[in-house]
mmCIF file with all atom_site columns, C-alpha atoms in Angstrom:
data_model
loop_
_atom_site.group_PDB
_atom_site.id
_atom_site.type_symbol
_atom_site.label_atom_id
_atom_site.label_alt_id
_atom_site.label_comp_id
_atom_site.label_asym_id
_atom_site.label_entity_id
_atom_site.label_seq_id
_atom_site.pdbx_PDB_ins_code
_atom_site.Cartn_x
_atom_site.Cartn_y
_atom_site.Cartn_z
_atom_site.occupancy
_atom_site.B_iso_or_equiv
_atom_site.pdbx_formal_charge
_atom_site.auth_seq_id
_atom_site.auth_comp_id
_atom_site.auth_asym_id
_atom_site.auth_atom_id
_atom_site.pdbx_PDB_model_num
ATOM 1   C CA . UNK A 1 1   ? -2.328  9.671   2.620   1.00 72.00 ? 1   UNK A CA 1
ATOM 2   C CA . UNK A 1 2   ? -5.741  10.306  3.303   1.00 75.00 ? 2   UNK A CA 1
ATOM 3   C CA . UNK A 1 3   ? -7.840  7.950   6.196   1.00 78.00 ? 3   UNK A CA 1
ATOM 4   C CA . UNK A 1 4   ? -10.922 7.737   4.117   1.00 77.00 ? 4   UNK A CA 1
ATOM 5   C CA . UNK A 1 5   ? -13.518 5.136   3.082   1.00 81.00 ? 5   UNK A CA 1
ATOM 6   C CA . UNK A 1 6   ? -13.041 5.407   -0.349  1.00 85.00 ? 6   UNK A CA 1
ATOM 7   C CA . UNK A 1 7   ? -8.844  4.354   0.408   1.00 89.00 ? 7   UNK A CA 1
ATOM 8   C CA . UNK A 1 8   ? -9.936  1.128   1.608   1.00 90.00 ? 8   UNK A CA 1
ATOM 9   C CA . UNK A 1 9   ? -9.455  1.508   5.071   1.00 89.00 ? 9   UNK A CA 1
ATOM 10  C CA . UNK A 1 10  ? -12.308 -0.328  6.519   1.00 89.00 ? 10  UNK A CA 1
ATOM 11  C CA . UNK A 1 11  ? -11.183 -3.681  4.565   1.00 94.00 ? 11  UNK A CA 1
ATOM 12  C CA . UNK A 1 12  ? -7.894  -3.049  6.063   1.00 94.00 ? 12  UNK A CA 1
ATOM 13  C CA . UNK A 1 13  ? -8.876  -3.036  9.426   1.00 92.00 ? 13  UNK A CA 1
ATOM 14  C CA . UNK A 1 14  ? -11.607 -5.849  9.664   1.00 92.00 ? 14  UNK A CA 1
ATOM 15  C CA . UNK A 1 15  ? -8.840  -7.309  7.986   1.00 95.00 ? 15  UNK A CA 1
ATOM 16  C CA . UNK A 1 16  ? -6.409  -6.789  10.723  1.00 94.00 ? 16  UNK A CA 1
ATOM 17  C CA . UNK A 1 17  ? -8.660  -7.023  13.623  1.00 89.00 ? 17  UNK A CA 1
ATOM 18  C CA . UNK A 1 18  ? -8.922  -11.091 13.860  1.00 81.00 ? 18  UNK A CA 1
ATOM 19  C CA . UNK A 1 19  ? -5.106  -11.460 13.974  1.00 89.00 ? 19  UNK A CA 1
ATOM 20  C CA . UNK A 1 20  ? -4.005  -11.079 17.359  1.00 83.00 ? 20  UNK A CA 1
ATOM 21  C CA . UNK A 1 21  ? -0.247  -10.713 16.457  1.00 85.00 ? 21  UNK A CA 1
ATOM 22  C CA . UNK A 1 22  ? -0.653  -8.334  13.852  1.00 89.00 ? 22  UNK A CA 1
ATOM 23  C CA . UNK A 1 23  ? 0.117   -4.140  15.029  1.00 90.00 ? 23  UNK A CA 1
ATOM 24  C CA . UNK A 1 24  ? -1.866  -1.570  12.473  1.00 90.00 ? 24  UNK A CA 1
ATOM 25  C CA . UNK A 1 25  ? 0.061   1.785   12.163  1.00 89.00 ? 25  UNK A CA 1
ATOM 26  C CA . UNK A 1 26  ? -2.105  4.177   9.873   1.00 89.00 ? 26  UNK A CA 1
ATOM 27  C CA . UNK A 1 27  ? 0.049   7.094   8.549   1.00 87.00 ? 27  UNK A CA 1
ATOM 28  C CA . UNK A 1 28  ? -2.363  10.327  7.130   1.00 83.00 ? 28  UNK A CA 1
ATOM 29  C CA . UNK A 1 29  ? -5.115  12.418  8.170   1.00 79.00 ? 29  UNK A CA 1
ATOM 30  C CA . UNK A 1 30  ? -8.508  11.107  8.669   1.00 77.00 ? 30  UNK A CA 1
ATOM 31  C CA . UNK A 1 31  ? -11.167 13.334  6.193   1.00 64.00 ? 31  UNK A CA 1
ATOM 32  C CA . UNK A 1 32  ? -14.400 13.405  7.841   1.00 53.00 ? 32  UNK A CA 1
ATOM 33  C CA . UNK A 1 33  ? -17.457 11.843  5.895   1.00 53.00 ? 33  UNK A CA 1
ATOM 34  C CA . UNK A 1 34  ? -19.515 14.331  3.705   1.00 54.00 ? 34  UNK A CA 1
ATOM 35  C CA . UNK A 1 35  ? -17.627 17.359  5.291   1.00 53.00 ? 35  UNK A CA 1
ATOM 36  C CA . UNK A 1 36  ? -19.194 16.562  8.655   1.00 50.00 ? 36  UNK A CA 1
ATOM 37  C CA . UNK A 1 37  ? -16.821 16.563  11.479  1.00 46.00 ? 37  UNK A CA 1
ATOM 38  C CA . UNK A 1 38  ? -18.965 14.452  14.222  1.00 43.00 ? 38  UNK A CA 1
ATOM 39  C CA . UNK A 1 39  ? -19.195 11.567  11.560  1.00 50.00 ? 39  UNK A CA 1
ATOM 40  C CA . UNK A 1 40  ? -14.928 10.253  11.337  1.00 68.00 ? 40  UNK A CA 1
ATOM 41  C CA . UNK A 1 41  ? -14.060 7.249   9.148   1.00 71.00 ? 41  UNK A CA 1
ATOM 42  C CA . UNK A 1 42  ? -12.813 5.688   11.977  1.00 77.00 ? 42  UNK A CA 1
ATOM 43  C CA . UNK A 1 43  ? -15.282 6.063   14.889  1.00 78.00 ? 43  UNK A CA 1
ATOM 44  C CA . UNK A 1 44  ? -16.226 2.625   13.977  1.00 77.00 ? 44  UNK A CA 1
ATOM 45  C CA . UNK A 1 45  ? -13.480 1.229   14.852  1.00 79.00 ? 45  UNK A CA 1
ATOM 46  C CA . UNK A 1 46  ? -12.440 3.265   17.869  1.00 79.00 ? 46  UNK A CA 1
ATOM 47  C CA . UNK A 1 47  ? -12.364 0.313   19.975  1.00 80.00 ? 47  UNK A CA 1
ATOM 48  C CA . UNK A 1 48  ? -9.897  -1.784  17.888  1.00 80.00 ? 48  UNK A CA 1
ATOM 49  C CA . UNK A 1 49  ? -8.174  1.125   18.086  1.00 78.00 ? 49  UNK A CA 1
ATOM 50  C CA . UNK A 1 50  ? -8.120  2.065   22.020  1.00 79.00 ? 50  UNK A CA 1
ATOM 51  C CA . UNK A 1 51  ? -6.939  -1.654  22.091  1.00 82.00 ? 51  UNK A CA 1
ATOM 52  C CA . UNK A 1 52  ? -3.470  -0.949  21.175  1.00 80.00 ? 52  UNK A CA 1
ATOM 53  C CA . UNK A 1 53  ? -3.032  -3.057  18.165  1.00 83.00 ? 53  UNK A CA 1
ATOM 54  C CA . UNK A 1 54  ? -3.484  -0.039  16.009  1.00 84.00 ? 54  UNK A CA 1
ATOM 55  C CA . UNK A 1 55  ? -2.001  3.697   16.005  1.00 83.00 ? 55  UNK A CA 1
ATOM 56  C CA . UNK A 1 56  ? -2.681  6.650   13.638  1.00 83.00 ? 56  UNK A CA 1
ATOM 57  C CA . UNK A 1 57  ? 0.209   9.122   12.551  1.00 82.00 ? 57  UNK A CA 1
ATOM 58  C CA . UNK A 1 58  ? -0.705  12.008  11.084  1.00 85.00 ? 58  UNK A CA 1
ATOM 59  C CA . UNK A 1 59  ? 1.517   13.130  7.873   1.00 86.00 ? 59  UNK A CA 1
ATOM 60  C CA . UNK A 1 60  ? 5.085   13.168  8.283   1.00 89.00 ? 60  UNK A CA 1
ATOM 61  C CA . UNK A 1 61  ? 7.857   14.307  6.512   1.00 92.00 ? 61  UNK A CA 1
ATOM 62  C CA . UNK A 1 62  ? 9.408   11.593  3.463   1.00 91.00 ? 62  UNK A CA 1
ATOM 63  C CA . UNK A 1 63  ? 12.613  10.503  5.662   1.00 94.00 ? 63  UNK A CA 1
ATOM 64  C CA . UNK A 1 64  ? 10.198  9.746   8.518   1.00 94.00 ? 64  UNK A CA 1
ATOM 65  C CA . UNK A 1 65  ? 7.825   7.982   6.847   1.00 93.00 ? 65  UNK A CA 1
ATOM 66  C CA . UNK A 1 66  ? 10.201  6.241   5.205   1.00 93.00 ? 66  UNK A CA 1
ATOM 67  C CA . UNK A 1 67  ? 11.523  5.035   8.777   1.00 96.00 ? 67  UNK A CA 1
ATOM 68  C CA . UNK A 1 68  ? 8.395   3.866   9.643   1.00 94.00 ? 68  UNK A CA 1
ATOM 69  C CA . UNK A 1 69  ? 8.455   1.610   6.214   1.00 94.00 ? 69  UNK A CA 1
ATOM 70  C CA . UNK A 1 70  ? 12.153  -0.190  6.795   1.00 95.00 ? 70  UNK A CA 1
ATOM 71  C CA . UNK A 1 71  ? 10.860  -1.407  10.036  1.00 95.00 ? 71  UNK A CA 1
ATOM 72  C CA . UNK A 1 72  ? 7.129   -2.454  8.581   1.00 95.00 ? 72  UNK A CA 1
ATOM 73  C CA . UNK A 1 73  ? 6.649   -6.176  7.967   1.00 95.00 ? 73  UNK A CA 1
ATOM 74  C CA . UNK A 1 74  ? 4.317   -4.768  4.839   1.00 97.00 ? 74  UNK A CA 1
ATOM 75  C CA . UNK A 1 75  ? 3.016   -1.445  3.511   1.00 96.00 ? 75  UNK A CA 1
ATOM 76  C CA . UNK A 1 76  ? -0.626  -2.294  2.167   1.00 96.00 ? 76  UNK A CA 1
ATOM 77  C CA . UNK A 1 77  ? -2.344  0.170   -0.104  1.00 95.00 ? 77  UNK A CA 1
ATOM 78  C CA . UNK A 1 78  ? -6.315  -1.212  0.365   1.00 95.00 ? 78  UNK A CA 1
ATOM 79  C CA . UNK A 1 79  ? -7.791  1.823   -1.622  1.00 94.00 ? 79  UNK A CA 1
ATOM 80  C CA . UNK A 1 80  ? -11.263 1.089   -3.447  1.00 93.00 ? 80  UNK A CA 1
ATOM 81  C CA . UNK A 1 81  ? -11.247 3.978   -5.839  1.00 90.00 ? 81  UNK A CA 1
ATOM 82  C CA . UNK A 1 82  ? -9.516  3.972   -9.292  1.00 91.00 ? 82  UNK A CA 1
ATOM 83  C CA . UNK A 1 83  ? -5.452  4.604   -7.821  1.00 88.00 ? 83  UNK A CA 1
ATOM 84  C CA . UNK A 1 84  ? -3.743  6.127   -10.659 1.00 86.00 ? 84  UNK A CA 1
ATOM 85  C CA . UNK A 1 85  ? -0.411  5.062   -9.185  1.00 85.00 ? 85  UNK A CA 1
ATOM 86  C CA . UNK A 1 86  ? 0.374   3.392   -5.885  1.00 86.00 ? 86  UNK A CA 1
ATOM 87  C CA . UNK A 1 87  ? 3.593   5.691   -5.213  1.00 88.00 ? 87  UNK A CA 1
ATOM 88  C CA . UNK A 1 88  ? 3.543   4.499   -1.437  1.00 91.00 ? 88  UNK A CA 1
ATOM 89  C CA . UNK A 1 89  ? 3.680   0.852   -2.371  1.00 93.00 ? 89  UNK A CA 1
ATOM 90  C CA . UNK A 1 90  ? 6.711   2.196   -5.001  1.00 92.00 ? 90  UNK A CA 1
ATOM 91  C CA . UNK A 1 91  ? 8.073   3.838   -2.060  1.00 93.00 ? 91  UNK A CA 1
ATOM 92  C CA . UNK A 1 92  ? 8.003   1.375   0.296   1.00 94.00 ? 92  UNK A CA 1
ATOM 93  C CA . UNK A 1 93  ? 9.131   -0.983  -1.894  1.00 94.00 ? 93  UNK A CA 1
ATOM 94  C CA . UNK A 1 94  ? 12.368  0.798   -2.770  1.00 93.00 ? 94  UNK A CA 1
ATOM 95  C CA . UNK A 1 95  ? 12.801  0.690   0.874   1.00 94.00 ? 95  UNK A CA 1
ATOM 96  C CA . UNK A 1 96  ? 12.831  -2.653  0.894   1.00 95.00 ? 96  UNK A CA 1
ATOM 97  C CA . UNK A 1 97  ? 8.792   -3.368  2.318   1.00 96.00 ? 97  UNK A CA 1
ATOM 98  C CA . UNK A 1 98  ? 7.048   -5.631  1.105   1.00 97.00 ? 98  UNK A CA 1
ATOM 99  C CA . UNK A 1 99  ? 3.392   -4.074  -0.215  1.00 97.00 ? 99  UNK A CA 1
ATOM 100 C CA . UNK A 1 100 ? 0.315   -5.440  -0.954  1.00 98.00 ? 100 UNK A CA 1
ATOM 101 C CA . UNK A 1 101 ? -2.184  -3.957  -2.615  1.00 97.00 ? 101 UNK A CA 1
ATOM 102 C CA . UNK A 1 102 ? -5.836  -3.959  -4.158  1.00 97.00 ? 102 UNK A CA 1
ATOM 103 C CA . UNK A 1 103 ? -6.932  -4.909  -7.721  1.00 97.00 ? 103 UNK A CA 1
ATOM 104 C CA . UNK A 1 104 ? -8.165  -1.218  -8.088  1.00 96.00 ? 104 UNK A CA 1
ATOM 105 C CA . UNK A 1 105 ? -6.172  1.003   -10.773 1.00 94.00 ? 105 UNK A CA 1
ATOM 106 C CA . UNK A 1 106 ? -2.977  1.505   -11.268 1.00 92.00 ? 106 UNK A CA 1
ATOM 107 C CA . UNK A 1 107 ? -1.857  -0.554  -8.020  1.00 94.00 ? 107 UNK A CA 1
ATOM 108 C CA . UNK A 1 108 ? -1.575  -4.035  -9.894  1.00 94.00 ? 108 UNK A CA 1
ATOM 109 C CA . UNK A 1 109 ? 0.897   -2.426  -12.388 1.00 91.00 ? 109 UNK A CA 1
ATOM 110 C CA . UNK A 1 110 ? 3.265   -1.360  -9.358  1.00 91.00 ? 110 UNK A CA 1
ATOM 111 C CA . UNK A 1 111 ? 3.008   -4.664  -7.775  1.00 92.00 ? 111 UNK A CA 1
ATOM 112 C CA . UNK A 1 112 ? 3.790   -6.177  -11.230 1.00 88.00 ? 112 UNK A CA 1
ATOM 113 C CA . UNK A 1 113 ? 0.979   -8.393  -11.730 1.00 90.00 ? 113 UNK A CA 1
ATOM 114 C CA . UNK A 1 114 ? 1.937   -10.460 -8.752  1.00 93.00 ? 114 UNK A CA 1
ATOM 115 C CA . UNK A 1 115 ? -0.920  -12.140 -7.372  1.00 94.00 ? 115 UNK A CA 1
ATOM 116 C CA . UNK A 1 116 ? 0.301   -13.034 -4.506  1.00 96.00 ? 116 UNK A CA 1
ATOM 117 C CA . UNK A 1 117 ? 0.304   -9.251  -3.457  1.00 97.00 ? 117 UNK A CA 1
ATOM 118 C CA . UNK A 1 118 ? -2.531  -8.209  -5.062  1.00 97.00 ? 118 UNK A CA 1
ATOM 119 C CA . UNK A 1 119 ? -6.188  -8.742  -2.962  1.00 97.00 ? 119 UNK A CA 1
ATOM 120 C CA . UNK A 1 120 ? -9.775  -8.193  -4.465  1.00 97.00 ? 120 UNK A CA 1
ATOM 121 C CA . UNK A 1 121 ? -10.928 -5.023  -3.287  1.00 97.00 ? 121 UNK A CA 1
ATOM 122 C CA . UNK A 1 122 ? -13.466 -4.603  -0.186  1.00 96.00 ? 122 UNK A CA 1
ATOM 123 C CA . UNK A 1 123 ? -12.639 -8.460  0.313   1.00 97.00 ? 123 UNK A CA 1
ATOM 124 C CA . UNK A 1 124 ? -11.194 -8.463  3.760   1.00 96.00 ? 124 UNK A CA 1
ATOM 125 C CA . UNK A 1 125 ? -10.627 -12.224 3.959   1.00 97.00 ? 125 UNK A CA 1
ATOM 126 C CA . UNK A 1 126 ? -8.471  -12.072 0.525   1.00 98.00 ? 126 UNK A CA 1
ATOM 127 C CA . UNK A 1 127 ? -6.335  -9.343  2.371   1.00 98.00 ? 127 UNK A CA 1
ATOM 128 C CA . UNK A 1 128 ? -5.592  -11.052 5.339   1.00 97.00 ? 128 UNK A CA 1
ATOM 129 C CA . UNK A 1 129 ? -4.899  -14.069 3.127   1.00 97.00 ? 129 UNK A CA 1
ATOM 130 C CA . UNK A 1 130 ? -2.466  -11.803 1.478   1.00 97.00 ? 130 UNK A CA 1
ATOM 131 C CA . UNK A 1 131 ? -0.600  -10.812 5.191   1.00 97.00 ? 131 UNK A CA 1
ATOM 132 C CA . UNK A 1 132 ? -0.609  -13.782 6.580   1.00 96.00 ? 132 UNK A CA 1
ATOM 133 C CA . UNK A 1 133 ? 1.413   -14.862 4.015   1.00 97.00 ? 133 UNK A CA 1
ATOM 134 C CA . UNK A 1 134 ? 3.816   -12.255 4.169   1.00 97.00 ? 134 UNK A CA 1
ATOM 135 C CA . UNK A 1 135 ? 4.272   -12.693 8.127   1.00 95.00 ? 135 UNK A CA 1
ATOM 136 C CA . UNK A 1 136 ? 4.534   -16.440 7.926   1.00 95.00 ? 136 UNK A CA 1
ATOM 137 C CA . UNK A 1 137 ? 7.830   -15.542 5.344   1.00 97.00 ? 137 UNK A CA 1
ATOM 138 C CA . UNK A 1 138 ? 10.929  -16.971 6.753   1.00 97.00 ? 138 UNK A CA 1
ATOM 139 C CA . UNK A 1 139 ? 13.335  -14.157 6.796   1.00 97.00 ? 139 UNK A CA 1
ATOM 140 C CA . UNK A 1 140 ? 15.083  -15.646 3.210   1.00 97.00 ? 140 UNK A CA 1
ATOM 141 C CA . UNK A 1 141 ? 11.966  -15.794 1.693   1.00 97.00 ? 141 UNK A CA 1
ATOM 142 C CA . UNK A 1 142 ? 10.500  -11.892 2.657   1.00 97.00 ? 142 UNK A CA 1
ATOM 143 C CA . UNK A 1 143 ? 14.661  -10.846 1.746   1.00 96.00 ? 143 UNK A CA 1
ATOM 144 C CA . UNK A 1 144 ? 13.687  -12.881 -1.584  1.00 96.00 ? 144 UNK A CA 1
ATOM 145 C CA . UNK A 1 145 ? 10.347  -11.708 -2.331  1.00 96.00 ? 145 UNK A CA 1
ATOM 146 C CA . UNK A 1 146 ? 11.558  -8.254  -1.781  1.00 96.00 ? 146 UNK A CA 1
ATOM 147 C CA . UNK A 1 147 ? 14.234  -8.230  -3.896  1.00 94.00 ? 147 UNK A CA 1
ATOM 148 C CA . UNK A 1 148 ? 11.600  -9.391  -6.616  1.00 93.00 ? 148 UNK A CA 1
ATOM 149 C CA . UNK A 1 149 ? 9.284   -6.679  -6.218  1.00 93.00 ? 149 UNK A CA 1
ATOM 150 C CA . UNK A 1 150 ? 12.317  -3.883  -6.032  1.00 91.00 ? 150 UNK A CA 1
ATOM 151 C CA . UNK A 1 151 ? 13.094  -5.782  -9.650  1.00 90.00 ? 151 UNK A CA 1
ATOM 152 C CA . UNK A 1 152 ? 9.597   -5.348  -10.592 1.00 86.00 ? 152 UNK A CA 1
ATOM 153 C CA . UNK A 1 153 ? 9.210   -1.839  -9.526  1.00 85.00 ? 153 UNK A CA 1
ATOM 154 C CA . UNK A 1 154 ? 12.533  -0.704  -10.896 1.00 84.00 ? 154 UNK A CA 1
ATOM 155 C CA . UNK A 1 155 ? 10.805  0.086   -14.284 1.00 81.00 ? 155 UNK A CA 1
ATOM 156 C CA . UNK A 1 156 ? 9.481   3.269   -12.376 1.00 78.00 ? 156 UNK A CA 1
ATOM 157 C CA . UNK A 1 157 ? 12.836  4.525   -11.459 1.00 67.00 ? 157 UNK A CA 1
ATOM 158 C CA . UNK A 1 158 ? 13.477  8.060   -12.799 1.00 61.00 ? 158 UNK A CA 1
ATOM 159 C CA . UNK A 1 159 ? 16.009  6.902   -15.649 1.00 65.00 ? 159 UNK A CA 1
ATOM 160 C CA . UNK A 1 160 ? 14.407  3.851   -16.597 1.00 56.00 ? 160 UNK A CA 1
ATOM 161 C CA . UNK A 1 161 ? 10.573  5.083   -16.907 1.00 56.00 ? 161 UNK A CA 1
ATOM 162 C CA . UNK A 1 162 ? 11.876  8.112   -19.127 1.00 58.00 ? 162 UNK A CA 1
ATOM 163 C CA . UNK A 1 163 ? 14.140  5.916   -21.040 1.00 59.00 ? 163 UNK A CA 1
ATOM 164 C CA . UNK A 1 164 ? 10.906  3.543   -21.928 1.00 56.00 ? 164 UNK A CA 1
ATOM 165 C CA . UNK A 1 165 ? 9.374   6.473   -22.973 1.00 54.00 ? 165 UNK A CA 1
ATOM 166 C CA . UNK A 1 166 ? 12.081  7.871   -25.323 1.00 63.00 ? 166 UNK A CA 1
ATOM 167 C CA . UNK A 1 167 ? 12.177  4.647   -26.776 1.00 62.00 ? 167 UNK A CA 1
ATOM 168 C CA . UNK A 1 168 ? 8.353   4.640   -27.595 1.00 61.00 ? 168 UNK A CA 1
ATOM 169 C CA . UNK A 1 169 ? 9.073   7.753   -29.362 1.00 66.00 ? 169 UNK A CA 1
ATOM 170 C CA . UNK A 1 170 ? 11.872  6.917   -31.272 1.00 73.00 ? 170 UNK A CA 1
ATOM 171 C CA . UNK A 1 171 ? 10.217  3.777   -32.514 1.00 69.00 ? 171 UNK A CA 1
ATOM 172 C CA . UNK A 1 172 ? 6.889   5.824   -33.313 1.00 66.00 ? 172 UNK A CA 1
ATOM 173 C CA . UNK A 1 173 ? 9.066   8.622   -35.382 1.00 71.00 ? 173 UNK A CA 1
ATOM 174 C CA . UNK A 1 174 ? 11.016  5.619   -37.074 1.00 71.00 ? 174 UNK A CA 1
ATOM 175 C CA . UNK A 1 175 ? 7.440   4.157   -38.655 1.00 66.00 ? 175 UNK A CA 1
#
């Protein structure tokens, strides 16, 4: 996606940058603020970045990117603007990721409600609440948990999303 202030990405880092063991990879294209080019979203933060603990990937094809999710510990979707759908979390989630994600849009509905995956957004401290959960998972409890959200998120599988909505429309021309 997009590296931009409005996608969070500030709460995500800050969120990030007091646990030592944690390794940030950002995946998109950083948009510069208010079309100027001198002013980056993540100038900030070049230092945490220099560090080590944190890389940025520009856009990649699916099967890549989808690579880089199987060997994530969790894909976290921090955005602060209205999401319509979280399709990375769906994404990563069918690839057996863990995600976390803010309260903002439609990102609660992919995670299915779960609030243990779900952080207030802009709240940095609920975030990292949220990953240091996931990274404290003993590897039958992250196997379990994933396996709940792939449940969860199965409803937006190609079949069974159209399916719901045949069924809405067979029950509305039945009334």
């Amino acid at each position: 996606g997009e590296i931009k202030k409005e996608k969070g990405i500030h709460t995500l880092i800050e969120a990030v940058e007091g646990m030592p063991d944690i390794k940030l990879l950002l995946i998109g294209r950083e948009e510069s603020v208010a079309g100027k080019h001198d002013e980056r979203v993540l100038e900030q933060y070049k230092n945490f970045i220099r560090s080590g603990r944190s890389m940025v990937l520009d856009w990649m094809d699916r099967e890549e990117l989808f690579k880089y999710m199987r060997r994530a510990k969790a894909v976290i979707l921090p955005s602060e603007c209205e999401e319509t759908f979280g399709r990375v979390l769906v994404e990563a989630i069918y690839n057996g990721t863990l995600s976390i994600g803010s309260d903002r849009g439609g990102i609660p509905e992919v995670l299915g409600h779960n609030k243990e995956y779900i952080f207030r957004s802009g709240d940095a401290n609920d975030l990292r609440n949220r990953i240091d959960r996931v990274i404290n998972m003993s590897a039958s409890e992250y196997l379990e948990e994933a396996a709940k959200q792939q449940k969860a998120a199965l409803r937006f599988s190609d079949g069974e999303f159209t399916d719901n909505w045949e069924r809405f429309f067979i029950k509305q021309t039945d009334q």
